[in-house]
Amino acid sequence: MLQFMIRRVGWSLLTIWLISLVCFFIIQAPPGDFVSVLMANAEADGRRLTAQQVEVLRERYNLDQPWYSQYWAWISGIITQGDFGYSFRWNRPAVDVIMEHLPFTLLLAGGAMFLTWIIAFAIGIYTAVKRYSIGDYFWTFVGFIGLSVPNFVLALVFMYVAFRYFDMSVGGLFSPEYVEADWSVARALDLLQNLAIPALIIATAGTAGLIRITRANLSDELTQPYVVAARARGQKENVLLMRYPVRAAMNPFISTIGYAIPSVISGEVIVSSVLSLPTTGPVLLGALRNQDMYLAGSFLLILGVLTVVGTVISDLVLAWADPRVRRQHSGAAQ
């Protein structure tokens, strides 16, 4: 188990470095840079930057250097000083801009993951036990709808229904009177109240997929010889279901830990823009549009690190929870 952990951590560090390189290269790939965006905006306003001004700006933002020099300055600053670079658009350190919006993003992601797991686990068990029933067909249909309808479309539908029939707004995470208010119990409760609908919208796609996975795994476990033998010995159905097959069907949930948070964070980008949520999604879109490379690169790097760390955690939890996985890794190590 120890060798497995060391091996996973080593590969994770290599993966994080490759992610940083790929992220920086992708951001550099489109033609132009941040100064090009400034020039286009100036021309749209009827102004024109001189060649000297453009040269000064590129030198100021270190854009006159080759991409590998810019990458080395960025990644070495992160490793040695924890400096993720400077946001051109916000004129602030990139990490400050991200951390200003990241708590709301993690809160929204946590709420969406909680709803995903609770709903998918309950419905997955029901559809596996009641296979080919009316309820199974109904929830299967709902699952396909959840997989096929984009989240931003659901957000627009919720906004229309809420405003048209209930005279309420689902945009933002705070009611108008709490937007600029200091933190208090009332403001925290208002945040939780306004968090429910965005979390439900974002959780829809993940819930539909996990329902199908749980149903398939649990249905397979229910046909195993040990389940048939336990039933023949008179084991109560509820006790048998929760003690053995459900535990085996939990593996897919554990496996989703690795990509759940990054998937939810990346999935909320468009939803947050539609619902005007103060998360990192609109910030990332703005950084990509304006070629704010250090802000966009830092955000993507943090997302990649969350993915890698989550994958390592899911592997370790899965090895702890499932003896078969432990034996498999022990055998591979030998």
Short mmCIF file of C-alpha atoms in Angstrom, two decimals:
data_model
loop_
_atom_site.label_atom_id
_atom_site.label_comp_id
_atom_site.label_asym_id
_atom_site.label_seq_id
_atom_site.Cartn_x
_atom_site.Cartn_y
_atom_site.Cartn_z
CA MET A 1 0.00 0.00 0.00
CA LEU A 2 2.87 2.37 0.84
CA GLN A 3 4.58 1.70 -2.50
CA PHE A 4 1.27 2.34 -4.24
CA MET A 5 0.91 5.71 -2.48
CA ILE A 6 4.48 6.76 -3.32
CA ARG A 7 4.03 5.75 -6.94
CA ARG A 8 0.73 7.64 -7.23
CA VAL A 9 2.20 10.82 -5.69
CA GLY A 10 5.21 10.68 -8.04
CA TRP A 11 3.06 10.32 -11.13
CA SER A 12 0.79 13.08 -9.83
CA LEU A 13 3.68 15.58 -9.61
CA LEU A 14 4.69 14.74 -13.18
CA THR A 15 1.08 15.13 -14.31
CA ILE A 16 0.76 18.54 -12.64
CA TRP A 17 3.88 19.77 -14.44
CA LEU A 18 2.56 18.52 -17.79
CA ILE A 19 -0.79 20.21 -17.08
CA SER A 20 0.95 23.53 -16.42
CA LEU A 21 2.89 23.23 -19.68
CA VAL A 22 -0.17 22.32 -21.75
CA CYS A 23 -2.31 25.06 -20.17
CA PHE A 24 0.29 27.73 -20.89
CA PHE A 25 0.79 26.50 -24.46
CA ILE A 26 -2.96 26.46 -25.19
CA ILE A 27 -3.39 30.00 -23.85
CA GLN A 28 -0.47 31.16 -26.03
CA ALA A 29 -1.82 29.38 -29.13
CA PRO A 30 -4.40 31.99 -30.32
CA PRO A 31 -2.91 34.83 -32.39
CA GLY A 32 -2.19 38.08 -30.60
CA ASP A 33 -1.89 38.82 -26.89
CA PHE A 34 -3.34 41.08 -24.22
CA VAL A 35 -1.87 44.17 -25.87
CA SER A 36 -3.62 43.17 -29.10
CA VAL A 37 -6.90 43.16 -27.20
CA LEU A 38 -6.12 46.63 -25.81
CA MET A 39 -5.38 47.86 -29.33
CA ALA A 40 -8.67 46.46 -30.64
CA ASN A 41 -10.61 48.06 -27.78
CA ALA A 42 -8.87 51.39 -28.37
CA GLU A 43 -9.74 51.30 -32.07
CA ALA A 44 -13.36 50.46 -31.22
CA ASP A 45 -13.43 53.63 -29.08
CA GLY A 46 -11.96 55.71 -31.92
CA ARG A 47 -8.43 55.83 -30.51
CA ARG A 48 -5.20 54.37 -31.86
CA LEU A 49 -2.14 53.32 -29.88
CA THR A 50 1.20 54.39 -31.28
CA ALA A 51 3.97 51.88 -32.00
CA GLN A 52 5.93 53.25 -29.06
CA GLN A 53 2.99 52.78 -26.70
CA VAL A 54 2.50 49.20 -27.91
CA GLU A 55 6.21 48.46 -27.39
CA VAL A 56 6.11 49.93 -23.85
CA LEU A 57 3.02 47.90 -22.99
CA ARG A 58 4.51 44.63 -24.27
CA GLU A 59 7.69 45.29 -22.29
CA ARG A 60 5.66 46.18 -19.19
CA TYR A 61 3.69 42.94 -19.33
CA ASN A 62 6.76 40.86 -20.32
CA LEU A 63 5.09 39.97 -23.62
CA ASP A 64 8.18 40.78 -25.65
CA GLN A 65 9.86 37.60 -24.38
CA PRO A 66 9.56 34.17 -26.10
CA TRP A 67 6.87 31.87 -24.72
CA TYR A 68 9.30 29.53 -22.96
CA SER A 69 10.85 32.45 -21.07
CA GLN A 70 7.38 33.61 -20.03
CA TYR A 71 6.50 30.04 -18.96
CA TRP A 72 9.69 29.65 -16.91
CA ALA A 73 9.14 32.99 -15.16
CA TRP A 74 5.54 31.97 -14.36
CA ILE A 75 6.16 28.41 -13.17
CA SER A 76 9.33 29.27 -11.22
CA GLY A 77 7.45 32.07 -9.45
CA ILE A 78 4.72 29.61 -8.46
CA ILE A 79 7.20 27.02 -7.14
CA THR A 80 9.58 29.36 -5.30
CA GLN A 81 7.31 32.18 -4.15
CA GLY A 82 3.73 31.04 -4.64
CA ASP A 83 3.39 33.89 -7.15
CA PHE A 84 0.88 33.00 -9.91
CA GLY A 85 1.62 36.13 -11.90
CA TYR A 86 -0.23 39.37 -12.46
CA SER A 87 -3.64 39.75 -14.03
CA PHE A 88 -3.42 42.26 -16.85
CA ARG A 89 -7.15 42.96 -16.96
CA TRP A 90 -7.73 43.29 -13.21
CA ASN A 91 -4.35 44.90 -12.51
CA ARG A 92 -3.99 42.67 -9.47
CA PRO A 93 -2.16 39.44 -8.59
CA ALA A 94 -3.92 36.56 -10.35
CA VAL A 95 -4.20 34.50 -7.16
CA ASP A 96 -6.04 37.37 -5.42
CA VAL A 97 -8.62 37.51 -8.21
CA ILE A 98 -9.11 33.73 -8.09
CA MET A 99 -9.32 33.52 -4.29
CA GLU A 100 -11.91 36.31 -4.25
CA HIS A 101 -14.31 34.14 -6.27
CA LEU A 102 -13.12 30.61 -5.39
CA PRO A 103 -15.00 30.25 -2.05
CA PHE A 104 -18.36 30.77 -3.77
CA THR A 105 -17.32 28.33 -6.49
CA LEU A 106 -16.34 25.62 -4.00
CA LEU A 107 -19.53 26.18 -2.04
CA LEU A 108 -21.60 25.83 -5.20
CA ALA A 109 -19.59 22.78 -6.29
CA GLY A 110 -19.99 21.18 -2.86
CA GLY A 111 -23.75 21.73 -2.92
CA ALA A 112 -24.00 20.30 -6.44
CA MET A 113 -21.91 17.25 -5.52
CA PHE A 114 -23.99 16.62 -2.39
CA LEU A 115 -27.22 16.72 -4.39
CA THR A 116 -25.68 14.56 -7.11
CA TRP A 117 -24.62 11.79 -4.75
CA ILE A 118 -27.75 11.79 -2.59
CA ILE A 119 -30.20 11.81 -5.50
CA ALA A 120 -28.23 9.43 -7.72
CA PHE A 121 -27.60 6.93 -4.91
CA ALA A 122 -31.25 6.78 -3.85
CA ILE A 123 -32.69 6.58 -7.37
CA GLY A 124 -29.97 4.17 -8.52
CA ILE A 125 -30.84 1.72 -5.75
CA TYR A 126 -34.57 2.02 -6.47
CA THR A 127 -34.20 1.44 -10.21
CA ALA A 128 -31.88 -1.54 -9.65
CA VAL A 129 -34.26 -3.21 -7.19
CA LYS A 130 -37.39 -2.37 -9.23
CA ARG A 131 -35.97 -3.22 -12.67
CA TYR A 132 -38.34 -2.88 -15.62
CA SER A 133 -41.06 -1.34 -13.45
CA ILE A 134 -42.92 1.87 -14.27
CA GLY A 135 -40.71 3.74 -11.79
CA ASP A 136 -37.59 2.35 -13.46
CA TYR A 137 -38.75 3.50 -16.89
CA PHE A 138 -39.73 6.91 -15.51
CA TRP A 139 -36.38 7.60 -13.84
CA THR A 140 -34.53 6.23 -16.86
CA PHE A 141 -36.38 8.76 -19.00
CA VAL A 142 -35.57 11.54 -16.52
CA GLY A 143 -31.92 10.46 -16.57
CA PHE A 144 -31.71 10.69 -20.35
CA ILE A 145 -33.33 14.14 -20.23
CA GLY A 146 -30.75 15.24 -17.67
CA LEU A 147 -27.90 13.98 -19.86
CA SER A 148 -29.20 15.54 -23.06
CA VAL A 149 -30.34 19.00 -21.92
CA PRO A 150 -27.44 21.48 -21.41
CA ASN A 151 -27.23 23.05 -17.97
CA PHE A 152 -27.46 26.60 -19.29
CA VAL A 153 -30.78 25.72 -21.00
CA LEU A 154 -32.11 24.47 -17.66
CA ALA A 155 -30.89 27.71 -16.08
CA LEU A 156 -32.83 29.77 -18.64
CA VAL A 157 -35.95 27.63 -18.09
CA PHE A 158 -35.71 28.06 -14.31
CA MET A 159 -35.26 31.81 -14.71
CA TYR A 160 -38.32 32.09 -16.96
CA VAL A 161 -40.57 29.88 -14.82
CA ALA A 162 -39.53 31.58 -11.59
CA PHE A 163 -40.12 35.07 -12.97
CA ARG A 164 -43.24 34.28 -15.02
CA TYR A 165 -45.19 32.21 -12.52
CA PHE A 166 -43.68 32.96 -9.10
CA ASP A 167 -42.53 36.58 -9.57
CA MET A 168 -39.07 35.78 -8.20
CA SER A 169 -35.51 35.95 -9.49
CA VAL A 170 -33.06 33.05 -9.38
CA GLY A 171 -30.05 35.09 -10.49
CA GLY A 172 -27.16 35.78 -8.12
CA LEU A 173 -26.28 34.19 -4.80
CA PHE A 174 -27.68 36.98 -2.60
CA SER A 175 -30.91 38.88 -2.35
CA PRO A 176 -30.56 42.60 -3.23
CA GLU A 177 -30.51 43.70 0.40
CA TYR A 178 -27.60 41.34 1.23
CA VAL A 179 -25.33 41.94 -1.77
CA GLU A 180 -23.22 44.64 -0.07
CA ALA A 181 -24.09 43.74 3.53
CA ASP A 182 -21.56 42.51 6.07
CA TRP A 183 -21.47 38.83 6.90
CA SER A 184 -24.10 37.74 9.41
CA VAL A 185 -26.31 34.75 10.15
CA ALA A 186 -29.08 36.27 8.02
CA ARG A 187 -26.71 36.79 5.06
CA ALA A 188 -25.38 33.22 5.36
CA LEU A 189 -28.93 31.81 5.40
CA ASP A 190 -29.81 33.95 2.39
CA LEU A 191 -26.76 32.55 0.56
CA LEU A 192 -27.82 28.97 1.29
CA GLN A 193 -31.35 29.70 0.15
CA ASN A 194 -30.20 31.19 -3.16
CA LEU A 195 -27.64 28.41 -3.63
CA ALA A 196 -30.21 25.61 -3.95
CA ILE A 197 -31.43 26.22 -7.51
CA PRO A 198 -27.97 26.79 -9.12
CA ALA A 199 -26.64 23.69 -7.34
CA LEU A 200 -29.62 21.63 -8.55
CA ILE A 201 -29.13 22.84 -12.14
CA ILE A 202 -25.41 22.01 -12.16
CA ALA A 203 -26.01 18.63 -10.49
CA THR A 204 -28.47 17.47 -13.16
CA ALA A 205 -26.02 16.04 -15.70
CA GLY A 206 -23.84 14.31 -13.10
CA THR A 207 -26.86 12.87 -11.33
CA ALA A 208 -28.22 11.31 -14.52
CA GLY A 209 -24.92 9.60 -15.30
CA LEU A 210 -24.42 8.22 -11.78
CA ILE A 211 -27.98 6.86 -11.70
CA ARG A 212 -27.21 4.74 -14.74
CA ILE A 213 -23.86 3.57 -13.34
CA THR A 214 -25.33 2.69 -9.93
CA ARG A 215 -28.27 0.85 -11.49
CA ALA A 216 -26.00 -1.21 -13.74
CA ASN A 217 -23.50 -2.11 -10.98
CA LEU A 218 -26.12 -2.92 -8.37
CA SER A 219 -28.20 -4.95 -10.83
CA ASP A 220 -25.11 -7.01 -11.59
CA GLU A 221 -24.33 -7.51 -7.89
CA LEU A 222 -27.90 -8.66 -7.16
CA THR A 223 -27.42 -11.62 -9.52
CA GLN A 224 -24.19 -12.81 -7.88
CA PRO A 225 -24.18 -16.28 -6.25
CA TYR A 226 -23.54 -14.90 -2.75
CA VAL A 227 -26.74 -12.84 -2.94
CA VAL A 228 -28.76 -15.84 -4.13
CA ALA A 229 -27.29 -17.98 -1.33
CA ALA A 230 -28.05 -15.32 1.32
CA ARG A 231 -31.65 -15.13 0.14
CA ALA A 232 -31.93 -18.92 0.29
CA ARG A 233 -30.77 -18.81 3.91
CA GLY A 234 -33.61 -16.41 4.73
CA GLN A 235 -31.60 -13.18 4.97
CA LYS A 236 -33.92 -10.16 5.11
CA GLU A 237 -33.93 -8.31 1.80
CA ASN A 238 -33.21 -4.83 3.22
CA VAL A 239 -30.36 -6.06 5.42
CA LEU A 240 -28.89 -8.12 2.57
CA LEU A 241 -29.15 -5.21 0.13
CA MET A 242 -27.42 -2.65 2.32
CA ARG A 243 -24.78 -4.95 3.78
CA TYR A 244 -23.27 -6.41 0.62
CA PRO A 245 -24.47 -5.37 -2.88
CA VAL A 246 -24.85 -1.67 -2.06
CA ARG A 247 -21.35 -1.54 -0.60
CA ALA A 248 -19.97 -3.00 -3.82
CA ALA A 249 -22.01 -0.51 -5.85
CA MET A 250 -20.45 2.38 -3.89
CA ASN A 251 -17.20 2.06 -5.87
CA PRO A 252 -18.41 4.29 -8.73
CA PHE A 253 -19.23 7.03 -6.23
CA ILE A 254 -15.76 6.81 -4.71
CA SER A 255 -14.20 6.84 -8.16
CA THR A 256 -15.99 10.11 -9.02
CA ILE A 257 -14.22 12.01 -6.22
CA GLY A 258 -11.26 12.65 -8.52
CA TYR A 259 -13.10 14.47 -11.27
CA ALA A 260 -16.28 15.55 -9.48
CA ILE A 261 -15.13 18.95 -8.19
CA PRO A 262 -13.23 19.98 -11.37
CA SER A 263 -16.13 18.73 -13.49
CA VAL A 264 -18.64 20.75 -11.49
CA ILE A 265 -16.41 23.85 -11.51
CA SER A 266 -15.90 23.67 -15.27
CA GLY A 267 -19.60 22.90 -15.77
CA GLU A 268 -20.68 25.99 -13.86
CA VAL A 269 -18.86 28.42 -16.16
CA ILE A 270 -21.79 29.04 -18.53
CA VAL A 271 -24.44 28.56 -15.81
CA SER A 272 -22.75 31.19 -13.64
CA SER A 273 -22.68 33.61 -16.55
CA VAL A 274 -26.39 33.02 -17.24
CA LEU A 275 -27.40 33.33 -13.58
CA SER A 276 -24.93 36.15 -12.77
CA LEU A 277 -23.19 34.16 -10.04
CA PRO A 278 -20.02 35.64 -8.49
CA THR A 279 -17.94 32.50 -9.12
CA THR A 280 -14.75 31.84 -11.03
CA GLY A 281 -16.64 30.89 -14.22
CA PRO A 282 -17.27 34.41 -15.58
CA VAL A 283 -13.76 35.41 -14.48
CA LEU A 284 -12.25 32.56 -16.54
CA LEU A 285 -14.33 33.48 -19.59
CA GLY A 286 -13.20 37.09 -19.32
CA ALA A 287 -9.56 36.05 -18.95
CA LEU A 288 -9.74 33.83 -22.04
CA ARG A 289 -11.48 36.51 -24.12
CA ASN A 290 -8.92 39.15 -23.14
CA GLN A 291 -5.95 36.74 -23.35
CA ASP A 292 -5.09 37.44 -19.72
CA MET A 293 -2.68 34.53 -19.79
CA TYR A 294 -1.50 34.46 -16.18
CA LEU A 295 -5.03 34.62 -14.76
CA ALA A 296 -6.41 32.02 -17.19
CA GLY A 297 -3.34 29.80 -16.82
CA SER A 298 -3.43 29.96 -13.02
CA PHE A 299 -7.12 29.07 -12.96
CA LEU A 300 -6.63 26.10 -15.29
CA LEU A 301 -3.59 24.97 -13.30
CA ILE A 302 -5.54 25.06 -10.03
CA LEU A 303 -8.33 23.10 -11.74
CA GLY A 304 -5.79 20.53 -12.91
CA VAL A 305 -4.25 20.25 -9.44
CA LEU A 306 -7.71 19.68 -7.95
CA THR A 307 -8.26 16.91 -10.50
CA VAL A 308 -4.97 15.18 -9.75
CA VAL A 309 -5.30 15.50 -5.96
CA GLY A 310 -8.90 14.30 -6.12
CA THR A 311 -7.87 11.30 -8.23
CA VAL A 312 -5.18 10.34 -5.74
CA ILE A 313 -7.66 10.66 -2.86
CA SER A 314 -10.25 8.57 -4.70
CA ASP A 315 -7.67 5.86 -5.41
CA LEU A 316 -6.62 5.73 -1.76
CA VAL A 317 -10.20 5.71 -0.46
CA LEU A 318 -11.14 3.04 -2.99
CA ALA A 319 -8.19 0.89 -1.90
CA TRP A 320 -9.20 1.36 1.73
CA ALA A 321 -12.88 0.59 1.12
CA ASP A 322 -12.52 -2.36 -1.27
CA PRO A 323 -10.26 -5.29 -0.26
CA ARG A 324 -10.17 -6.45 -3.89
CA VAL A 325 -8.44 -3.22 -4.92
CA ARG A 326 -5.91 -3.58 -2.09
CA ARG A 327 -5.07 -7.12 -3.15
CA GLN A 328 -4.75 -6.03 -6.76
CA HIS A 329 -2.24 -3.29 -5.93
CA SER A 330 -0.36 -5.57 -3.54
CA GLY A 331 -0.05 -8.17 -6.26
CA ALA A 332 1.09 -5.59 -8.80
CA ALA A 333 3.74 -4.28 -6.42
CA GLN A 334 5.12 -7.79 -5.93
#
